[in-house]
XYZ file of C-alpha atoms in Angstrom:
773
model
C -43.120 9.787 -114.217
C -41.766 8.077 -117.293
C -38.208 8.854 -118.889
C -39.845 9.740 -122.061
C -41.756 12.608 -120.141
C -38.908 13.777 -118.410
C -36.891 14.062 -121.833
C -39.711 15.895 -123.185
C -39.779 18.439 -120.478
C -36.088 18.878 -120.553
C -36.130 19.289 -124.457
C -38.723 22.125 -124.128
C -36.729 23.795 -121.440
C -33.716 23.868 -123.500
C -35.903 24.994 -126.498
C -37.066 27.765 -124.519
C -33.555 28.772 -123.482
C -32.441 28.882 -126.964
C -35.589 31.040 -127.860
C -34.633 33.449 -125.107
C -31.088 33.728 -126.100
C -32.110 34.461 -129.966
C -29.653 37.576 -130.156
C -27.306 37.364 -133.172
C -23.968 39.086 -132.523
C -21.771 40.372 -135.326
C -18.452 42.506 -134.990
C -20.494 45.534 -136.140
C -22.798 44.974 -133.258
C -20.027 44.995 -130.516
C -20.014 48.949 -129.903
C -17.044 49.204 -127.315
C -15.346 52.636 -126.764
C -12.365 52.835 -126.553
C -12.009 50.346 -129.349
C -10.122 47.281 -128.054
C -6.605 46.439 -129.281
C -7.648 42.776 -130.616
C -11.039 41.298 -130.510
C -12.284 37.821 -131.754
C -15.850 37.126 -132.029
C -16.918 33.428 -131.399
C -19.766 31.530 -131.538
C -22.400 31.484 -128.612
C -23.120 33.878 -125.882
C -23.106 34.284 -122.207
C -26.343 34.891 -120.106
C -26.319 36.550 -116.917
C -29.054 35.551 -114.281
C -29.656 35.999 -110.522
C -27.296 32.968 -109.830
C -24.216 34.688 -111.569
C -21.305 34.905 -109.257
C -17.870 36.678 -108.959
C -14.845 34.900 -108.105
C -11.766 37.165 -107.112
C -8.082 36.087 -106.654
C -7.729 38.521 -103.924
C -10.217 40.937 -101.909
C -8.372 44.000 -102.771
C -9.942 43.564 -106.201
C -13.606 43.639 -104.708
C -14.075 47.366 -105.567
C -13.295 46.874 -109.444
C -16.752 44.965 -109.418
C -18.426 47.927 -107.860
C -19.866 49.648 -111.212
C -20.989 46.380 -112.701
C -22.615 45.050 -109.460
C -24.384 48.524 -108.850
C -25.713 48.418 -112.622
C -27.259 44.913 -112.113
C -28.693 45.714 -108.542
C -30.595 48.971 -110.222
C -31.826 47.175 -113.639
C -32.326 43.598 -112.666
C -32.630 43.678 -108.774
C -29.766 41.315 -108.523
C -27.010 40.906 -106.085
C -23.934 39.461 -107.949
C -22.325 37.714 -105.248
C -18.655 37.042 -104.459
C -17.874 33.237 -104.272
C -15.576 32.007 -101.640
C -14.703 29.029 -103.858
C -14.736 28.868 -107.808
C -18.031 27.627 -109.234
C -17.933 25.252 -112.111
C -19.865 27.673 -114.234
C -21.900 30.780 -114.566
C -19.247 32.931 -113.116
C -17.045 35.961 -113.779
C -13.594 34.914 -112.747
C -10.701 37.457 -112.177
C -7.301 35.768 -112.472
C -4.012 37.370 -112.103
C -1.528 36.998 -114.953
C 1.797 38.595 -114.128
C 3.025 38.562 -117.767
C 0.607 41.229 -118.546
C 1.451 45.024 -118.799
C -0.052 47.337 -116.348
C -3.420 48.310 -117.279
C -3.491 45.622 -119.731
C -6.432 42.855 -119.640
C -7.594 39.549 -121.485
C -11.325 39.093 -121.430
C -12.584 35.600 -122.607
C -16.294 34.988 -122.844
C -18.135 31.669 -123.370
C -21.371 30.048 -122.766
C -20.317 28.723 -119.292
C -18.242 31.598 -117.827
C -16.268 34.758 -118.016
C -12.631 35.225 -117.424
C -10.744 38.296 -116.970
C -6.919 38.109 -116.735
C -4.946 41.109 -115.622
C -1.744 42.199 -113.609
C -3.103 45.348 -111.842
C -6.216 46.735 -110.216
C -6.893 48.859 -112.989
C -6.582 45.955 -115.675
C -9.326 44.178 -113.737
C -11.315 47.446 -113.743
C -10.915 47.914 -117.482
C -12.041 44.446 -118.198
C -15.020 44.664 -116.281
C -16.002 48.144 -117.701
C -15.700 46.391 -121.105
C -18.061 43.518 -120.047
C -20.438 46.291 -119.140
C -20.345 47.868 -122.576
C -21.070 44.360 -123.946
C -24.288 44.240 -122.141
C -27.379 45.925 -123.711
C -27.577 49.555 -123.329
C -30.459 49.112 -120.871
C -27.835 48.075 -118.371
C -27.235 52.047 -117.820
C -30.868 52.659 -116.880
C -31.727 54.233 -113.609
C -34.830 51.828 -112.866
C -35.493 48.190 -112.909
C -36.082 46.799 -116.280
C -38.539 43.682 -116.578
C -38.218 40.608 -118.789
C -34.710 41.686 -120.205
C -32.235 39.097 -121.360
C -28.926 40.155 -120.246
C -26.873 38.586 -122.872
C -23.438 39.042 -124.162
C -21.340 37.554 -127.190
C -18.895 35.048 -126.746
C -15.510 36.853 -127.341
C -11.855 36.997 -126.665
C -10.552 40.550 -126.148
C -6.651 41.420 -125.687
C -6.510 44.981 -124.700
C -3.751 47.605 -123.369
C -3.634 51.447 -123.596
C -1.483 53.089 -126.091
C -0.607 55.904 -123.770
C -0.229 55.801 -119.973
C -1.695 59.517 -119.136
C -5.207 59.701 -120.264
C -6.743 62.751 -118.806
C -9.406 65.359 -118.286
C -8.752 68.772 -116.651
C -11.712 70.299 -114.594
C -11.403 73.912 -113.838
C -13.217 74.178 -110.489
C -11.918 77.802 -109.735
C -13.890 79.906 -112.365
C -16.997 78.173 -111.272
C -17.164 75.709 -108.314
C -18.687 72.146 -108.450
C -18.901 69.980 -105.402
C -17.732 66.859 -104.597
C -20.595 64.783 -105.855
C -20.379 65.983 -109.298
C -16.525 65.229 -109.356
C -17.121 61.644 -108.218
C -19.617 61.550 -110.886
C -17.194 62.665 -113.452
C -14.610 60.108 -111.898
C -17.387 57.259 -112.843
C -17.686 58.473 -116.315
C -13.956 58.857 -116.735
C -13.468 55.142 -115.853
C -16.020 54.082 -118.004
C -13.832 55.091 -120.926
C -10.883 53.822 -119.348
C -9.406 57.283 -118.801
C -6.880 57.382 -115.562
C -6.278 60.988 -114.877
C -8.458 63.856 -113.375
C -6.435 67.038 -113.147
C -8.178 69.645 -110.770
C -7.493 72.996 -111.305
C -8.052 74.249 -107.690
C -6.568 77.773 -107.808
C -7.276 80.700 -110.189
C -7.686 84.347 -110.075
C -11.496 83.886 -109.539
C -11.456 81.351 -106.713
C -9.128 79.442 -104.297
C -10.861 76.001 -103.944
C -8.922 73.849 -101.426
C -8.765 74.205 -97.642
C -5.314 75.089 -96.439
C -4.958 74.732 -92.524
C -2.068 76.802 -92.293
C -3.359 79.753 -94.218
C -7.224 79.855 -93.420
C -7.558 83.134 -95.156
C -7.282 81.467 -98.616
C -10.825 79.982 -98.149
C -12.352 82.573 -95.986
C -11.598 85.277 -98.460
C -9.859 83.556 -101.504
C -12.943 81.026 -102.171
C -15.552 83.921 -102.442
C -16.175 86.587 -104.949
C -19.065 89.199 -105.381
C -21.888 87.170 -106.958
C -22.334 88.713 -110.590
C -23.404 85.354 -112.249
C -26.401 87.533 -113.995
C -23.542 89.494 -115.980
C -21.346 88.172 -118.889
C -18.255 86.945 -117.721
C -16.108 89.654 -119.292
C -18.839 92.530 -118.183
C -18.496 92.208 -114.742
C -17.011 95.373 -112.992
C -15.205 95.238 -109.598
C -17.614 95.556 -106.869
C -16.919 96.062 -103.018
C -17.370 93.120 -100.993
C -18.932 94.526 -97.692
C -22.831 93.508 -97.747
C -22.497 91.768 -101.166
C -23.868 88.636 -102.170
C -21.125 86.207 -102.612
C -20.484 83.390 -104.885
C -18.045 80.508 -104.183
C -17.114 77.364 -102.146
C -14.096 75.163 -101.462
C -13.238 71.466 -100.856
C -12.555 70.791 -97.119
C -9.409 68.642 -96.570
C -11.755 65.668 -95.663
C -13.791 66.009 -98.881
C -10.441 65.945 -100.930
C -9.454 62.759 -99.127
C -12.987 61.373 -100.131
C -12.482 62.380 -103.702
C -8.968 60.945 -103.897
C -9.947 57.453 -102.192
C -13.031 57.390 -104.512
C -10.918 58.059 -107.639
C -8.365 55.389 -106.761
C -11.264 52.907 -106.415
C -11.960 53.745 -110.100
C -8.165 53.568 -111.221
C -7.986 57.249 -111.532
C -5.206 59.572 -110.186
C -6.342 62.758 -109.248
C -3.628 65.641 -109.978
C -3.784 68.732 -108.021
C -2.787 71.938 -109.676
C -1.982 75.041 -107.362
C -0.932 77.872 -109.796
C 1.917 79.913 -109.606
C 3.198 82.673 -110.068
C 0.360 84.178 -111.862
C -3.487 83.306 -112.026
C -3.393 83.873 -108.153
C -5.428 86.977 -107.456
C -7.426 85.056 -105.116
C -4.486 84.254 -103.048
C -3.204 87.823 -102.996
C -6.543 88.985 -101.921
C -6.011 86.771 -99.221
C -2.430 87.548 -98.259
C -1.168 90.641 -100.176
C 2.037 90.524 -98.355
C 3.186 87.877 -100.975
C 2.861 90.337 -103.896
C 5.149 92.987 -104.995
C 2.742 95.735 -104.337
C 1.439 94.403 -101.113
C -1.819 96.252 -101.788
C -5.508 94.785 -101.106
C -7.130 93.484 -104.092
C -10.503 91.972 -104.411
C -10.965 88.560 -105.782
C -12.474 89.111 -109.389
C -15.871 87.949 -110.202
C -15.180 87.433 -114.050
C -12.458 88.224 -116.674
C -9.160 89.469 -115.719
C -6.512 90.624 -118.102
C -3.692 91.375 -118.052
C -2.869 89.440 -114.669
C -0.380 91.457 -112.764
C -1.228 90.629 -109.164
C 1.166 87.832 -109.107
C 3.600 86.244 -106.336
C 6.829 88.253 -105.631
C 9.726 86.093 -106.830
C 12.173 88.203 -104.793
C 10.980 87.602 -101.426
C 11.841 84.435 -99.476
C 8.624 84.615 -97.752
C 6.917 84.004 -101.076
C 8.432 80.513 -101.362
C 7.968 79.719 -97.729
C 4.317 80.297 -98.145
C 4.130 78.232 -101.291
C 6.149 75.237 -99.772
C 3.828 75.068 -96.802
C 0.752 75.053 -99.028
C 2.291 72.183 -101.196
C 3.371 70.187 -98.226
C -0.288 70.199 -97.118
C -1.494 69.495 -100.885
C 1.129 66.489 -101.185
C -0.192 65.015 -97.790
C -3.749 65.098 -99.630
C -2.803 63.866 -103.076
C -0.651 60.561 -103.557
C -0.169 61.776 -107.061
C 3.358 61.293 -108.521
C 2.766 64.518 -110.486
C 2.118 67.993 -108.697
C 0.906 70.723 -111.174
C 1.995 74.466 -110.704
C 0.437 76.054 -113.665
C 3.074 78.517 -114.556
C 1.026 80.238 -117.453
C 0.195 83.804 -118.623
C 2.104 85.672 -115.997
C 2.264 89.378 -116.849
C 5.695 90.325 -115.110
C 5.182 94.188 -115.147
C 5.305 94.299 -111.269
C 8.542 92.346 -111.304
C 10.274 94.813 -113.336
C 9.799 97.602 -110.801
C 9.774 95.541 -107.487
C 12.804 96.149 -105.596
C 12.851 92.559 -104.317
C 12.719 91.179 -107.739
C 15.164 93.457 -109.042
C 17.517 92.446 -106.029
C 17.135 88.810 -106.779
C 17.782 89.189 -110.466
C 21.158 90.820 -109.471
C 21.943 88.280 -106.686
C 21.256 85.209 -109.163
C 22.619 86.937 -112.274
C 19.313 86.709 -114.132
C 19.351 88.871 -117.319
C 15.384 89.504 -117.523
C 12.151 88.607 -115.922
C 11.668 85.512 -117.992
C 14.974 83.932 -116.461
C 13.237 85.276 -113.010
C 10.297 83.045 -113.981
C 12.324 80.209 -114.667
C 14.384 80.702 -111.292
C 10.860 80.555 -109.501
C 9.865 77.292 -111.113
C 13.311 75.542 -110.743
C 13.276 76.688 -107.092
C 9.763 75.198 -106.771
C 10.925 72.061 -108.611
C 13.744 71.532 -106.201
C 11.343 71.282 -103.274
C 8.808 69.239 -105.043
C 11.380 66.901 -106.144
C 12.699 66.766 -102.598
C 9.425 65.079 -101.704
C 9.640 62.638 -104.219
C 7.333 64.179 -106.485
C 7.507 65.389 -110.046
C 6.531 69.040 -111.000
C 4.455 69.578 -114.076
C 3.418 72.631 -115.574
C 2.051 74.455 -118.756
C 4.522 75.047 -121.434
C 5.457 78.468 -120.278
C 7.719 77.037 -117.804
C 10.045 76.636 -120.712
C 10.684 80.208 -120.967
C 13.936 81.130 -119.342
C 15.136 77.647 -118.896
C 13.309 74.477 -117.885
C 13.711 72.841 -114.483
C 15.938 69.783 -114.727
C 13.057 67.162 -113.317
C 10.026 68.991 -114.684
C 7.418 67.549 -117.032
C 5.704 69.934 -119.687
C 2.053 69.917 -120.460
C 1.933 71.664 -123.938
C -1.100 73.474 -124.580
C -0.293 76.355 -127.004
C 0.018 73.931 -129.876
C 2.661 71.179 -129.833
C 5.602 73.521 -129.787
C 6.445 73.150 -126.186
C 6.046 69.405 -126.318
C 8.432 69.347 -129.184
C 10.978 71.454 -127.369
C 10.624 69.567 -124.021
C 10.756 66.351 -125.444
C 13.926 67.177 -127.407
C 15.525 68.064 -124.211
C 14.659 64.859 -122.608
C 11.749 65.897 -120.592
C 8.404 64.045 -120.518
C 5.383 65.735 -121.984
C 1.859 65.590 -121.843
C 0.009 66.941 -124.987
C -2.874 68.974 -124.623
C -3.037 71.307 -127.522
C -5.958 73.958 -127.577
C -6.675 73.084 -131.362
C -7.940 69.574 -130.321
C -8.082 69.205 -126.421
C -9.991 72.277 -125.274
C -13.326 71.481 -124.687
C -14.390 75.111 -123.618
C -14.204 75.741 -127.552
C -17.431 75.346 -129.516
C -18.415 72.046 -130.813
C -20.749 73.174 -133.402
C -21.592 76.202 -135.488
C -21.354 79.264 -133.022
C -24.780 80.537 -134.018
C -26.440 77.377 -132.637
C -24.342 76.534 -129.470
C -24.340 77.747 -125.816
C -21.768 80.691 -125.219
C -18.096 79.143 -125.233
C -14.621 80.692 -125.038
C -13.992 80.602 -128.636
C -12.381 78.476 -131.343
C -13.972 75.320 -133.025
C -13.361 71.813 -131.714
C -15.770 69.345 -132.818
C -15.755 65.769 -131.973
C -14.330 64.673 -135.228
C -11.363 67.091 -134.929
C -10.836 65.624 -131.487
C -10.653 62.204 -132.896
C -7.966 63.263 -135.182
C -5.721 64.066 -132.193
C -2.560 62.205 -131.826
C -0.135 63.083 -128.760
C 2.940 61.893 -130.994
C 3.679 64.662 -133.441
C 4.941 63.417 -136.894
C 8.349 65.323 -136.750
C 9.224 63.682 -133.553
C 12.150 61.254 -133.291
C 11.728 57.873 -131.948
C 13.348 59.175 -128.620
C 11.263 62.284 -128.380
C 8.072 59.969 -128.834
C 9.107 57.845 -125.922
C 8.882 61.008 -123.896
C 5.181 61.542 -124.595
C 3.264 60.307 -121.501
C -0.114 60.895 -123.424
C -2.743 63.511 -123.793
C -5.368 65.520 -121.806
C -8.537 67.289 -122.495
C -9.110 70.702 -120.360
C -12.397 72.414 -119.570
C -11.849 76.000 -118.645
C -15.034 76.953 -116.898
C -15.447 80.812 -117.437
C -18.581 80.102 -119.472
C -19.624 76.851 -117.461
C -21.742 77.949 -114.623
C -23.674 74.651 -114.125
C -23.099 70.771 -114.010
C -25.319 70.481 -116.933
C -23.215 72.923 -119.070
C -20.236 71.063 -118.033
C -21.554 67.700 -118.992
C -22.560 69.256 -122.481
C -18.954 70.445 -123.223
C -17.308 67.153 -121.924
C -19.673 64.418 -123.549
C -19.417 63.113 -126.016
C -16.086 64.598 -127.106
C -14.204 62.667 -123.999
C -15.255 59.421 -125.908
C -13.331 60.518 -128.969
C -10.195 61.563 -126.812
C -10.394 58.069 -124.948
C -10.046 56.319 -128.127
C -7.193 58.522 -129.449
C -5.309 57.905 -126.211
C -6.057 54.137 -125.737
C -6.686 52.414 -129.229
C -4.056 51.648 -131.767
C -3.723 54.330 -134.288
C -4.132 51.834 -137.190
C -7.452 50.514 -135.719
C -9.062 54.054 -135.740
C -11.829 55.153 -138.317
C -14.077 58.097 -137.902
C -16.910 56.352 -139.839
C -16.549 53.225 -137.722
C -16.230 55.234 -134.544
C -19.388 57.217 -135.370
C -21.369 54.253 -135.495
C -20.350 53.053 -132.194
C -20.867 56.573 -130.863
C -24.834 56.092 -131.624
C -24.968 53.230 -129.009
C -22.922 55.417 -126.468
C -25.483 58.107 -126.918
C -28.091 55.700 -125.808
C -26.276 54.767 -122.872
C -25.662 58.463 -121.968
C -29.315 59.031 -122.118
C -30.249 56.090 -119.750
C -27.225 57.622 -117.498
C -29.086 61.144 -117.591
C -25.994 62.630 -119.026
C -26.522 66.081 -120.689
C -24.297 65.233 -123.757
C -24.238 67.496 -126.734
C -25.934 66.369 -130.001
C -23.623 68.842 -132.012
C -22.649 66.096 -134.342
C -26.388 65.900 -135.923
C -26.297 69.673 -136.446
C -27.027 70.534 -140.291
C -24.345 73.067 -141.625
C -24.416 74.589 -145.092
C -21.355 75.150 -147.295
C -22.559 77.869 -150.031
C -20.828 78.408 -153.542
C -21.752 81.392 -155.450
C -21.333 81.498 -159.357
C -20.077 84.893 -159.855
C -20.897 84.832 -163.488
C -24.776 84.076 -162.874
C -25.072 84.799 -159.121
C -26.575 81.686 -158.553
C -26.111 79.869 -155.412
C -25.157 76.240 -154.733
C -25.864 75.104 -150.994
C -24.611 71.882 -149.696
C -25.933 70.352 -146.479
C -23.885 68.243 -144.148
C -23.561 66.953 -140.648
C -20.322 65.569 -138.768
C -21.943 62.064 -138.779
C -21.755 60.181 -142.048
C -24.810 58.784 -143.818
C -27.193 61.194 -141.791
C -30.751 61.580 -142.870
C -31.004 65.034 -143.831
C -34.108 66.372 -145.339
C -35.181 70.027 -146.202
C -37.854 72.451 -147.124
C -37.961 75.747 -149.115
C -39.647 78.872 -147.761
C -42.689 78.140 -145.823
C -43.286 74.498 -146.587
C -44.026 72.100 -143.592
C -41.006 70.365 -141.954
C -43.031 67.050 -141.743
C -45.191 66.699 -144.672
C -43.222 68.437 -147.370
C -39.540 67.661 -146.500
C -37.271 66.236 -149.341
C -34.495 64.063 -148.807
C -31.225 65.744 -149.363
C -29.005 64.158 -151.753
C -27.239 66.835 -154.076
C -26.492 70.675 -153.460
C -29.438 72.630 -153.602
C -29.479 75.587 -156.308
C -30.920 78.862 -155.535
C -31.593 81.719 -158.045
C -33.914 84.014 -156.066
C -34.645 84.891 -152.268
C -35.141 81.723 -150.652
C -35.070 80.388 -147.116
C -33.967 76.887 -146.499
C -34.733 74.703 -143.405
C -33.281 71.427 -142.714
C -32.977 68.832 -140.253
C -31.782 65.271 -139.331
C -34.682 63.005 -139.573
C -35.427 59.881 -137.523
C -38.529 57.898 -138.127
C -39.575 60.421 -140.637
C -39.517 63.280 -138.122
C -37.073 66.112 -137.639
C -35.122 65.825 -134.588
C -32.492 68.134 -133.044
C -31.906 71.639 -134.035
C -33.371 72.990 -137.185
C -31.026 74.600 -139.517
C -32.507 77.805 -141.131
C -30.962 80.429 -143.441
C -32.383 82.926 -145.809
C -30.429 83.942 -148.904
C -31.505 87.606 -149.924
C -31.250 88.451 -153.571
C -31.109 92.339 -152.860
C -30.403 95.061 -155.561
C -26.639 94.885 -155.227
C -26.173 91.149 -155.615
C -23.052 90.644 -158.059
C -22.532 94.374 -158.595
C -18.862 95.847 -158.821
C -17.456 96.981 -155.700
C -14.731 99.592 -155.559
C -12.848 99.860 -152.216
C -11.512 103.448 -151.310
C -9.993 102.038 -148.122
C -8.838 98.480 -148.497
C -9.482 95.555 -146.167
C -6.861 93.778 -144.195
C -4.950 90.877 -145.902
C -5.817 88.780 -142.672
C -9.504 88.915 -143.430
C -10.458 89.215 -147.023
C -13.771 87.201 -147.280
C -14.344 86.040 -150.722
C -12.750 88.855 -152.362
C -13.879 92.019 -154.229
C -17.305 90.758 -154.466
C -17.946 89.776 -150.650
C -20.038 92.580 -149.881
C -22.566 91.773 -152.418
C -22.382 87.892 -152.634
C -25.687 87.074 -150.492
C -23.343 84.703 -148.179
C -23.611 85.901 -144.685
C -21.048 85.548 -141.899
C -21.382 83.653 -138.670
C -20.268 84.495 -134.993
C -17.110 82.628 -136.035
C -14.935 85.566 -137.487
C -12.650 83.009 -139.031
C -15.305 81.506 -141.215
C -13.817 83.214 -144.309
C -17.041 85.280 -144.971
C -15.877 88.635 -143.437
C -13.920 91.436 -144.595
C -12.318 93.497 -141.977
C -10.315 96.969 -141.395
C -7.859 97.433 -138.433
C -7.386 101.012 -137.140
C -9.015 102.236 -140.315
C -12.492 103.090 -141.840
C -14.462 101.212 -144.606
C -15.188 103.339 -147.521
C -16.497 101.532 -150.708
C -18.640 102.214 -153.636
C -21.200 100.016 -155.396
C -21.905 100.304 -159.013
C -25.659 99.394 -159.653
C -24.763 99.576 -163.336
C -27.993 101.254 -164.188
C -30.241 103.758 -162.600
C -32.087 102.021 -159.864
C -34.722 102.949 -157.231
C -33.301 102.546 -153.649
C -34.591 103.313 -150.161
C -32.738 101.259 -147.770
C -29.071 100.312 -146.983
C -28.092 97.811 -144.592
C -24.617 97.020 -143.099
C -23.886 93.651 -141.603
C -21.491 94.167 -138.920
C -20.024 91.875 -135.997
C -19.052 93.015 -132.406
C -16.748 90.599 -130.273
C -14.857 92.929 -127.985
C -12.702 90.148 -126.486
C -10.442 90.025 -129.709
C -10.872 93.717 -130.303
C -13.758 93.541 -132.867
C -16.150 96.636 -132.556
C -19.306 98.116 -134.168
C -18.558 101.239 -136.137
C -19.175 104.377 -134.458
C -20.548 106.207 -137.419
C -22.221 104.992 -140.730
C -23.053 107.276 -143.690
C -24.639 106.255 -146.970
C -24.277 108.580 -150.256
C -25.779 108.139 -153.427
C -25.045 109.235 -157.071
C -26.539 109.320 -160.527
C -23.028 109.640 -162.184
C -20.490 107.894 -160.093
C -18.787 111.104 -159.549
C -20.718 113.424 -157.300
C -22.213 111.870 -154.140
C -25.014 113.142 -151.751
C -25.404 111.975 -148.296
C -28.934 110.421 -147.623
C -28.263 108.775 -144.118
C -25.992 108.832 -141.172
C -26.137 106.623 -138.005
C -24.002 107.700 -135.104
C -23.373 105.321 -132.231
C -20.932 105.825 -129.434
C -18.851 103.308 -128.306
C -20.379 100.853 -125.620
C -18.762 98.091 -123.682
C -20.275 94.854 -124.757
C -19.376 91.552 -123.529
C -21.200 89.384 -125.872
C -20.902 88.605 -129.629
C -23.278 90.150 -131.739
C -24.228 90.120 -135.176
C -26.032 93.162 -136.442
C -27.669 94.814 -139.656
C -27.432 98.704 -139.089
C -30.382 99.972 -141.375
C -30.430 103.362 -142.940
C -33.774 104.322 -144.654
C -34.415 107.248 -146.732
C -36.836 108.288 -149.320
C -36.961 106.311 -152.626
C -34.750 108.051 -155.196
C -32.898 106.822 -158.227
C -29.139 105.979 -158.059
C -26.450 104.490 -160.270
C -23.794 104.158 -157.479
C -24.005 103.747 -153.432
C -21.154 104.689 -151.411
C -20.976 103.422 -147.862
C -18.674 104.494 -145.183
C -18.419 102.973 -141.711
C -16.087 104.903 -139.025
C -14.001 102.474 -136.949
C -13.016 102.954 -133.363
C -9.393 103.035 -134.563
C -7.938 102.139 -130.888
C -9.434 99.541 -128.708
C -10.002 100.643 -124.886
C -6.669 98.556 -124.059
C -4.759 100.735 -126.473
C -4.500 98.174 -129.458
C -5.861 98.366 -132.873
C -9.600 97.940 -133.163
C -11.107 95.732 -135.887
C -14.023 96.548 -137.985
C -15.850 93.471 -139.423
C -18.497 93.731 -142.217
C -19.922 90.732 -144.088
C -22.628 92.278 -146.417
C -23.941 95.614 -147.844
C -27.591 94.895 -148.593
C -29.412 97.391 -151.009
C -33.239 97.558 -151.224
């Protein structure tokens, strides 16, 4: 063969390679979460093939490569082999760099090779996870991908975390999830460079860890009567004998497996063994460690107040807990041992002879100081084992144990106080970090605990509070999301609540604050969604849910309806009334003006088709709209709605009673008169009310409508009597009173409240609209 032919063949091969590697990379196409500290895009790219190898400085780093190798094995059917000698090219080279901080890494990609420098196992792991996110999204598929070019841009990345505690708490007590789901969650945390998994192993509703010295903790405490078909807060106590049971627990061998797996993914598992409260499951197993020493049953649902707690007066209680923690510490190498410490109702301590004797002996002034004694005593034991006690911010009450770390959940106050005293803190405020809260409008989301924590709010979180001194800020270890599982019965629901919010948290805890932008993050989030879909993660799409902000012109009663989603620049389209969502939808660009009864339906559109949940709302122009309302009993200053015209302004409230659309009365009845201004024919009155018995909001027990033709004398035309009923779910309802058509100038509406809740507190009455037809 002539030299010219060989040259031609080589040129054609090179041309084919260039055509194959035709992707154009820009900084905008690099979609890494959390965002790296520094990134420089260079010219060129690296293409993986079945000859690409790995080169490691030490075999102890081999498991850092497992996730990437597993992905290529599945999607390309390649085995990325580990070279014994450094290849000249086409290699991913791990290099130790002792000048780098713990968890930091440097990633260099060029057309010949890839180098990852780090000073720790985690640093190499994170560099490889970043490499994985540089690859096309299809790398996350669960099947082989044919004819794919596995190409990444030539980049240089210098990266390190802002905080050293980047965590997620999983509550496995309220609902139990097995080790396979825990390991799956560990993989997904590592993908986002999170490094702490906090397992809430003990609560009233279930004890989830085998303790060999006390077998009844799992024989009895790990199981409860199965009432999963009933709402969480509507489950009565049931006899155990012969009942179908719900529960489960981790054996010590399973715990060892989880801990080892987490270690291979750079994650520390922090165990939580609750005390002195949230332990009904333990008291049911060993009642002798309570004050009353009476048999109790593991509750199968909501429990409040929590009075069956450990007796702080008995030395046997502390021996019991020390023996448990000894076994726990043998299983978990974690530096931190979480003891809970929250929400202890100390009623029994006040009456217990053992507790009262302890208070006298230790010169304690009240039961808060007794709880402080309890925690300090446990802290001394945990410290003697070379570990650090961490607890919820209630452990501050009565005085904080000297070596304790505080996890601040009731806002940031606990973290501020503890850091001011020189204690380390992990910030986990419910406002931004409670993933059991709703992440979209309550009316469109699965049942959640309450509160509203959309992903954009999570992204606003910063563990360092502005008012902290520089010294206090040094005590902030980082932050953590908490997923309490009262309303999380399945792994699919657990995924829905965690993802994608955990991605936002990962960036707030990893990336420099100055580098972050919600608009820019949201663009990267769309790529992550595609990766989640390939991974079969049941992530929430609440960011795309269309919401409405409605304003009323009180002079004209015209409405202006603004549509939006959490995501900027979303393609929103809408129709009015019965128009077709596909053929008739109009792009939303400005507030929609409404002057008569109208239904708006709207959605996010992709490829000219509606996707996701459809927003639908009817604005009903009834006969009382905009009329004057006189209140015979005034609503509470805490819930004033839109003011005096709230009851006749067309705008309806949602299941979120903080949405500003509700007027409310506490321990009092509603009594108001609507002036129709002229003689008007009426035959129906509707009273829009809410019931949410958790926060003591109850439907009225009696409703009455009276009509007048002169505004002075009123005649009753309709009454509804409804006795109180236990209702564990949130309900919005229009109570309708119909009567024969007649003329009236004024309509009086009365709603009789429950006055007192079953628990003895004040009962709320919430009303959002009086509709007159």
